[in-house]
Tab-separated table of C-alpha atoms and ligand atoms in Angstrom:
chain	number	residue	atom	x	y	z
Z	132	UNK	CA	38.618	75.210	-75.372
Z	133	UNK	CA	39.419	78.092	-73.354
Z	134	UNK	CA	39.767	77.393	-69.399
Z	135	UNK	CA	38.775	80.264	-67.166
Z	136	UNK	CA	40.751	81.555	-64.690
Z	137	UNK	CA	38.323	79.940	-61.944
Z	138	UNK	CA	38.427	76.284	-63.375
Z	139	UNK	CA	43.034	76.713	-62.961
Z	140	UNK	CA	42.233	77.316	-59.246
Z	141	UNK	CA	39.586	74.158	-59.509
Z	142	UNK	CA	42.551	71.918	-61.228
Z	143	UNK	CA	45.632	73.596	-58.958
Z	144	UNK	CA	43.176	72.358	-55.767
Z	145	UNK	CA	42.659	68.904	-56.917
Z	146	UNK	CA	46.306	68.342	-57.683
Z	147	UNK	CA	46.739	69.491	-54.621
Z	148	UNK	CA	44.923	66.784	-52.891
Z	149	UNK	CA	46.077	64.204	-55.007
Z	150	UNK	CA	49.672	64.867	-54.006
Z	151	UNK	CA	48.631	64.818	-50.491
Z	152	UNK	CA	47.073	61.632	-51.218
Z	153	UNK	CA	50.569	59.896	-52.926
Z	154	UNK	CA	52.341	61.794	-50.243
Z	155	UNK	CA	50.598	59.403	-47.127
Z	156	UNK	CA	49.892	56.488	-49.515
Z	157	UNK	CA	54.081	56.415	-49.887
Z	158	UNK	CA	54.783	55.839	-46.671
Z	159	UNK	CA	55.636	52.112	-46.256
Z	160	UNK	CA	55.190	50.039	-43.387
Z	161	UNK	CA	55.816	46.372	-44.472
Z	162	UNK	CA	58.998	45.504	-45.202
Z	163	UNK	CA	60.454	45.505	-48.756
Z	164	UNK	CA	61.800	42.773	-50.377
Z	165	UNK	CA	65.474	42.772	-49.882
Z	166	UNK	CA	67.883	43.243	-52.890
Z	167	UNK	CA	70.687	40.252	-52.278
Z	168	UNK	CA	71.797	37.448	-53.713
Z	169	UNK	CA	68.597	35.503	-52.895
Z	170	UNK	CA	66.311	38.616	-54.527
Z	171	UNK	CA	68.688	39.616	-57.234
Z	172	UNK	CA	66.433	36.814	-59.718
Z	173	UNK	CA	62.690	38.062	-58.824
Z	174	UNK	CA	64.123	41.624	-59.290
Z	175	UNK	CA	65.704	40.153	-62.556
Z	176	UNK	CA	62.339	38.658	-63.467
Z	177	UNK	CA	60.209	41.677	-62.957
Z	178	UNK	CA	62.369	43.876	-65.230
Z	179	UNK	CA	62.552	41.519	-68.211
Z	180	UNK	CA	58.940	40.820	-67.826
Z	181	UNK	CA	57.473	44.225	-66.190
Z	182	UNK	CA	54.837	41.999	-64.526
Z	183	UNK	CA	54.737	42.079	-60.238
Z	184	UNK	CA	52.582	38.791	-60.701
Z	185	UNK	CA	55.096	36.884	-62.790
Z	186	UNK	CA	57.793	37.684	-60.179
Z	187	UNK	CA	55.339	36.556	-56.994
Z	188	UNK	CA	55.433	33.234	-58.721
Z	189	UNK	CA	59.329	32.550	-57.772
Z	190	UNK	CA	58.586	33.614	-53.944
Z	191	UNK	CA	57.288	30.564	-52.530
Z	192	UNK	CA	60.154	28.421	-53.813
Z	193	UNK	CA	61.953	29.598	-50.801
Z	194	UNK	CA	58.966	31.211	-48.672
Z	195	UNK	CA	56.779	28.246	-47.562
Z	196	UNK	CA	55.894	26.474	-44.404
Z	197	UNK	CA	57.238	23.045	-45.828
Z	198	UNK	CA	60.650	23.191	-44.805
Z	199	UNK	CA	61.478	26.881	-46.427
Z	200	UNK	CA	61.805	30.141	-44.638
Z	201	UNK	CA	58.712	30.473	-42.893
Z	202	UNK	CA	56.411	33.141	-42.290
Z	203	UNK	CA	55.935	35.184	-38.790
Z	204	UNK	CA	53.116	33.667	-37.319
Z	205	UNK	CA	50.845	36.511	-37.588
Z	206	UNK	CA	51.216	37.403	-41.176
Z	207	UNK	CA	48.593	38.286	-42.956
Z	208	UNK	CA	48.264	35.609	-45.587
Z	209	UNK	CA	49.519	31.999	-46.662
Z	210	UNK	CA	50.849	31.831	-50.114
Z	211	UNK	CA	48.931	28.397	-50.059
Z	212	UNK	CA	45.942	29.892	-49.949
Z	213	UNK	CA	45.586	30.677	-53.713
Z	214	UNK	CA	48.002	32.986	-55.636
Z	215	UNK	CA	50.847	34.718	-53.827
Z	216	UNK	CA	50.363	38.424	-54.214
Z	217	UNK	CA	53.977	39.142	-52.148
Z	218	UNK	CA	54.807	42.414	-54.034
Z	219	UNK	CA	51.113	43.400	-53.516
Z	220	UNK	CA	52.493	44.627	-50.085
Z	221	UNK	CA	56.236	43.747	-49.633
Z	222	UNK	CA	57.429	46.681	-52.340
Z	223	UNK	CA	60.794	45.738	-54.542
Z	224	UNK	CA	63.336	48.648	-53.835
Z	225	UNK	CA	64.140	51.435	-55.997
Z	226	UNK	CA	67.135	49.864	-57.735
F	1121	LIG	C1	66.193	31.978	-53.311
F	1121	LIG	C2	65.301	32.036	-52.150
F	1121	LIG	C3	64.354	33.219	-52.004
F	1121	LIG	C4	63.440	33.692	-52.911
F	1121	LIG	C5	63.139	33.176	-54.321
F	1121	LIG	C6	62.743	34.779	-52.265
F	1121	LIG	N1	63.245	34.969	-51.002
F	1121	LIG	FE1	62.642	36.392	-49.646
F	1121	LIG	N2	64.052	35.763	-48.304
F	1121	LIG	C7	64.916	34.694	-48.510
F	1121	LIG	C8	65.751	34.550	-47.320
F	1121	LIG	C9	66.837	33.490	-47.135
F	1121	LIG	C10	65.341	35.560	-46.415
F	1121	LIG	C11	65.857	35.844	-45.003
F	1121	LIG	C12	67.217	36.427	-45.036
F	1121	LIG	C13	67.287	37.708	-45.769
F	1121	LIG	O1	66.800	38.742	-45.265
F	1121	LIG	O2	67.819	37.716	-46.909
F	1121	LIG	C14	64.287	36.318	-47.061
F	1121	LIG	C15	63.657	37.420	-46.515
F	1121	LIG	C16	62.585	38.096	-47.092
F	1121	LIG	C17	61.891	39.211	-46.500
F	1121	LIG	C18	62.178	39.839	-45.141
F	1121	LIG	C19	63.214	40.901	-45.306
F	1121	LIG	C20	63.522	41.575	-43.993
F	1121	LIG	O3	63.823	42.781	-44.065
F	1121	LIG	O4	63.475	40.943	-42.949
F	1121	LIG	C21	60.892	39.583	-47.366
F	1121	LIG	C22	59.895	40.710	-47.180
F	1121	LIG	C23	60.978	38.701	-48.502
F	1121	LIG	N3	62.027	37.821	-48.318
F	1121	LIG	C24	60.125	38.753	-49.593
F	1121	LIG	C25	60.258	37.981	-50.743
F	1121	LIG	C26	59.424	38.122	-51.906
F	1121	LIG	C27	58.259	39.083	-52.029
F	1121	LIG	C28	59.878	37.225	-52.829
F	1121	LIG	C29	59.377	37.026	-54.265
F	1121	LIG	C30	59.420	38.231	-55.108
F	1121	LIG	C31	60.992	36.507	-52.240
F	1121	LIG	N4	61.205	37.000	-50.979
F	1121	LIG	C32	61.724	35.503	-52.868
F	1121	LIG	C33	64.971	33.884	-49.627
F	1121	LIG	C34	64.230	34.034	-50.793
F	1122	LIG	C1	48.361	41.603	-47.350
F	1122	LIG	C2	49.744	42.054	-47.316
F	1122	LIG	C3	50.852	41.012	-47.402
F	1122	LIG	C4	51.027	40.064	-48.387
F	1122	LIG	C5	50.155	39.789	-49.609
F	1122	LIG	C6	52.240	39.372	-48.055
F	1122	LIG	N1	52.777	39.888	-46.903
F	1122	LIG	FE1	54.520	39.294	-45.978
F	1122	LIG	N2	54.155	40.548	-44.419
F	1122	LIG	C7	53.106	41.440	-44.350
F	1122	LIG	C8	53.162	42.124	-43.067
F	1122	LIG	C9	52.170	43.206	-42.604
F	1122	LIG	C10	54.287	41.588	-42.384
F	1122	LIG	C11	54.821	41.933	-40.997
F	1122	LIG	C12	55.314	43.343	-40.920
F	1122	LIG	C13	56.545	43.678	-41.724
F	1122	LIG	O1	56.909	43.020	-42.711
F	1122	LIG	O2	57.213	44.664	-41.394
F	1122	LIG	C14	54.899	40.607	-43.267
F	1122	LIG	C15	56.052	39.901	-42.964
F	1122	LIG	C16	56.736	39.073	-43.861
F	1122	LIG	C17	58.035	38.472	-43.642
F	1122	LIG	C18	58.883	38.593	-42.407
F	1122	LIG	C19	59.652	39.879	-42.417
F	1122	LIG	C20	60.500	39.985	-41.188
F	1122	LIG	O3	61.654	39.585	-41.242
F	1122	LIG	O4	59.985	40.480	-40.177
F	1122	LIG	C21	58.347	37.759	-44.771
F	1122	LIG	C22	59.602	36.948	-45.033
F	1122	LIG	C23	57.237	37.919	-45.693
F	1122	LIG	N3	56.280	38.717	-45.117
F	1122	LIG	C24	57.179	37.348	-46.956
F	1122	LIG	C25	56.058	37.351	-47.798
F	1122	LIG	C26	55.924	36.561	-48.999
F	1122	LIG	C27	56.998	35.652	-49.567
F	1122	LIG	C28	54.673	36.799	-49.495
F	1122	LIG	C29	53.992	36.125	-50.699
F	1122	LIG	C30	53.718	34.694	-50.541
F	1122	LIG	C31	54.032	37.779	-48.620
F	1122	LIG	N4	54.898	38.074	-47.588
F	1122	LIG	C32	52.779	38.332	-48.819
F	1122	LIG	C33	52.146	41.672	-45.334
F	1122	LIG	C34	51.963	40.894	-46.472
């Protein structure tokens, strides 16, 4: 298939957006997930596994309100309130 000149200008625009998009999307706000001793396994775990949910799973060993490192009291949800989705907004750093 042959793509007119017009139709380039039609793709060129919408990549356009779409990097504009990423571009404000990217900018982070919650905090990422620190890479120390105490993060070194969930990073560990989402590289042999490639799965963000399997490594949300070790998070609330050591994030809970029983006696673990508790959350601020306005955060946003309670791992004890179904499945923790941690990575779902606290990013793993570019490693
Ligand atoms: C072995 C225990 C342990 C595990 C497992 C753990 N954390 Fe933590 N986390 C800590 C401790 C201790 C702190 C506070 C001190 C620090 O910043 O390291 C902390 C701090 C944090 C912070 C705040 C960092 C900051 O800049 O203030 C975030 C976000 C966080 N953890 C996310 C996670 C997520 C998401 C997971 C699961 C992928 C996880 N943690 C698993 C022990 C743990
Ligand atoms: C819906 C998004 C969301 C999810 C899901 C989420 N968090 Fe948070 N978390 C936040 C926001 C927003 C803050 C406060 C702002 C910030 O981190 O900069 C916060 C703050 C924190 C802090 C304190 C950071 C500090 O030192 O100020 C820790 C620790 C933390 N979260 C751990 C977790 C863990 C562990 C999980 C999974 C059980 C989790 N969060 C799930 C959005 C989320």
């Amino acid at each position: 298939m042959k793509i007119a000149k017009k139709d380039w200008l039609f793709i060129a625009l919408v990549a356009g957006v779409l990097i504009v998009f990423f571009a404000i999307s990217g900018e982070e706000k919650t905090k990422k997930v620190p890479y120390d001793e105490n993060h070194k396994p969930s990073y560990e775990i989402f590289k042999q596994t490639g799965s963000k949910m399997e490594a949300d799973k070790g998070c609330p060993q050591c994030h809970n309100e029983q006696g673990g490192i508790p959350f601020p009291a306005n955060h946003p949800v309670k791992p004890k309130e179904g499945p923790s989705r941690c990575l779902f907004c606290h990013k793993l750093q570019k490693i």
